[in-house]
Short mmCIF file of C-alpha atoms in Angstrom, two decimals:
data_model
loop_
_atom_site.label_atom_id
_atom_site.label_comp_id
_atom_site.label_asym_id
_atom_site.label_seq_id
_atom_site.Cartn_x
_atom_site.Cartn_y
_atom_site.Cartn_z
CA MET A 1 -36.38 -85.83 -60.24
CA LYS A 2 -33.49 -84.57 -62.31
CA VAL A 3 -32.28 -81.26 -63.74
CA VAL A 4 -32.27 -81.31 -67.52
CA GLY A 5 -31.19 -77.75 -68.32
CA GLU A 6 -30.14 -74.46 -66.80
CA GLU A 7 -29.20 -70.91 -67.58
CA SER A 8 -27.39 -69.55 -64.52
CA TRP A 9 -29.30 -66.84 -62.66
CA SER A 10 -32.18 -67.19 -65.11
CA TRP A 11 -33.92 -70.57 -65.05
CA MET A 12 -33.57 -74.27 -64.25
CA LEU A 13 -35.60 -77.03 -65.86
CA PHE A 14 -36.49 -80.21 -63.96
CA ASP A 15 -37.90 -83.49 -65.20
CA ASP A 16 -40.04 -85.28 -62.61
CA ASP A 17 -40.84 -88.61 -64.23
CA GLY A 18 -41.75 -86.99 -67.53
CA VAL A 19 -43.36 -83.87 -66.07
CA LEU A 20 -41.34 -80.72 -66.76
CA VAL A 21 -41.06 -78.04 -64.07
CA LEU A 22 -39.42 -74.68 -64.81
CA SER A 23 -37.98 -72.58 -62.00
CA VAL A 24 -37.46 -68.97 -63.10
CA VAL A 25 -35.41 -66.35 -61.25
CA CYS A 26 -37.43 -63.13 -61.04
CA GLY A 27 -37.15 -59.74 -59.42
CA GLY A 28 -34.64 -56.94 -59.29
CA VAL A 29 -33.41 -55.80 -55.93
CA GLY A 30 -35.33 -58.61 -54.26
CA VAL A 31 -34.70 -61.87 -56.11
CA TYR A 32 -37.18 -64.75 -55.93
CA ASP A 33 -38.14 -67.71 -58.04
CA ILE A 34 -41.35 -69.00 -59.55
CA ALA A 35 -41.46 -72.74 -60.18
CA PHE A 36 -44.35 -74.21 -62.13
CA GLN A 37 -45.30 -77.33 -64.05
CA LEU A 38 -45.25 -76.79 -67.79
CA ASN A 39 -48.53 -77.39 -69.58
CA ASP A 40 -48.69 -79.65 -72.64
CA SER A 41 -48.01 -76.82 -75.08
CA GLU A 42 -45.05 -75.47 -73.12
CA SER A 43 -43.61 -78.96 -72.64
CA GLY A 44 -43.90 -79.70 -76.33
CA GLN A 45 -42.17 -76.46 -77.24
CA VAL A 46 -39.32 -77.09 -74.79
CA ARG A 47 -38.89 -80.68 -75.93
CA ALA A 48 -38.80 -79.53 -79.56
CA ASP A 49 -36.68 -76.38 -79.27
CA GLY A 50 -34.74 -77.01 -76.06
CA PHE A 51 -32.62 -74.30 -74.52
CA GLU A 52 -34.07 -71.47 -76.59
CA ALA A 53 -37.69 -72.37 -75.77
CA ALA A 54 -36.95 -72.61 -72.05
CA GLY A 55 -35.21 -69.23 -72.15
CA ALA A 56 -38.10 -67.64 -74.04
CA LEU A 57 -40.58 -69.05 -71.53
CA ALA A 58 -38.49 -67.70 -68.64
CA GLN A 59 -38.56 -64.25 -70.28
CA ALA A 60 -42.31 -64.51 -70.67
CA VAL A 61 -42.63 -65.34 -66.95
CA ARG A 62 -40.54 -62.32 -65.94
CA ALA A 63 -42.53 -60.06 -68.27
CA ASP A 64 -45.87 -61.13 -66.74
CA VAL A 65 -45.13 -62.64 -63.31
CA GLU A 66 -48.74 -62.27 -62.11
CA ASN A 67 -49.90 -64.59 -64.87
CA TYR A 68 -47.77 -67.42 -63.42
CA PHE A 69 -48.40 -66.95 -59.68
CA ALA A 70 -51.45 -69.23 -59.74
CA ARG A 71 -49.26 -72.03 -61.14
CA HIS A 72 -46.41 -71.52 -58.64
CA LEU A 73 -45.38 -74.65 -56.74
CA ALA A 74 -44.84 -73.37 -53.22
CA ASP A 75 -41.63 -74.55 -51.52
CA PHE A 76 -40.55 -76.43 -54.65
CA GLU A 77 -36.92 -75.49 -54.11
CA ARG A 78 -37.04 -76.85 -50.55
CA ARG A 79 -38.00 -80.38 -51.58
CA ALA A 80 -35.26 -82.94 -50.88
CA ASP A 81 -35.46 -84.45 -54.37
CA VAL A 82 -35.10 -81.00 -55.95
CA ALA A 83 -32.06 -80.20 -53.80
CA ALA A 84 -30.47 -83.56 -54.65
CA ALA A 85 -31.14 -83.09 -58.38
CA THR A 86 -29.64 -79.60 -58.30
CA THR A 87 -26.54 -80.86 -56.46
CA ASP A 88 -26.14 -83.74 -58.93
CA TRP A 89 -26.46 -81.38 -61.89
CA ARG A 90 -23.94 -78.89 -60.57
CA SER A 91 -21.44 -81.56 -59.47
CA ALA A 92 -21.53 -82.98 -62.99
CA SER A 93 -20.30 -79.55 -64.21
CA HIS A 94 -23.26 -78.90 -66.45
CA GLY A 95 -23.54 -75.29 -67.41
CA ARG A 96 -25.31 -72.78 -69.56
CA SER A 97 -23.97 -74.24 -72.78
CA ALA A 98 -25.00 -77.80 -71.89
CA GLY A 99 -28.43 -77.30 -73.47
CA ILE A 100 -31.42 -79.34 -72.44
CA LEU A 101 -31.12 -83.05 -71.91
CA VAL A 102 -34.74 -84.15 -72.54
#
């Protein structure tokens, strides 16, 4: 598991042995995240267009959260490998402008 892209307070993209998972920050007063495995079409778009495609997908999630609930990976952010990947990413000083590293 590794983080391959992030836009602070918006989304974080993970690569789990070739499988892309997007975690999107949602909500207003109450903030929560929805993490889900990208389907083939979404993965292809993100691999082709990078940062912009991940951001557009995050916006689509926030615009229609109910559509993504069925794909939500419960407790994704609590997994040890996800926490380690996030720590590694942040300690390497990657940021919003880093783009996507897939």
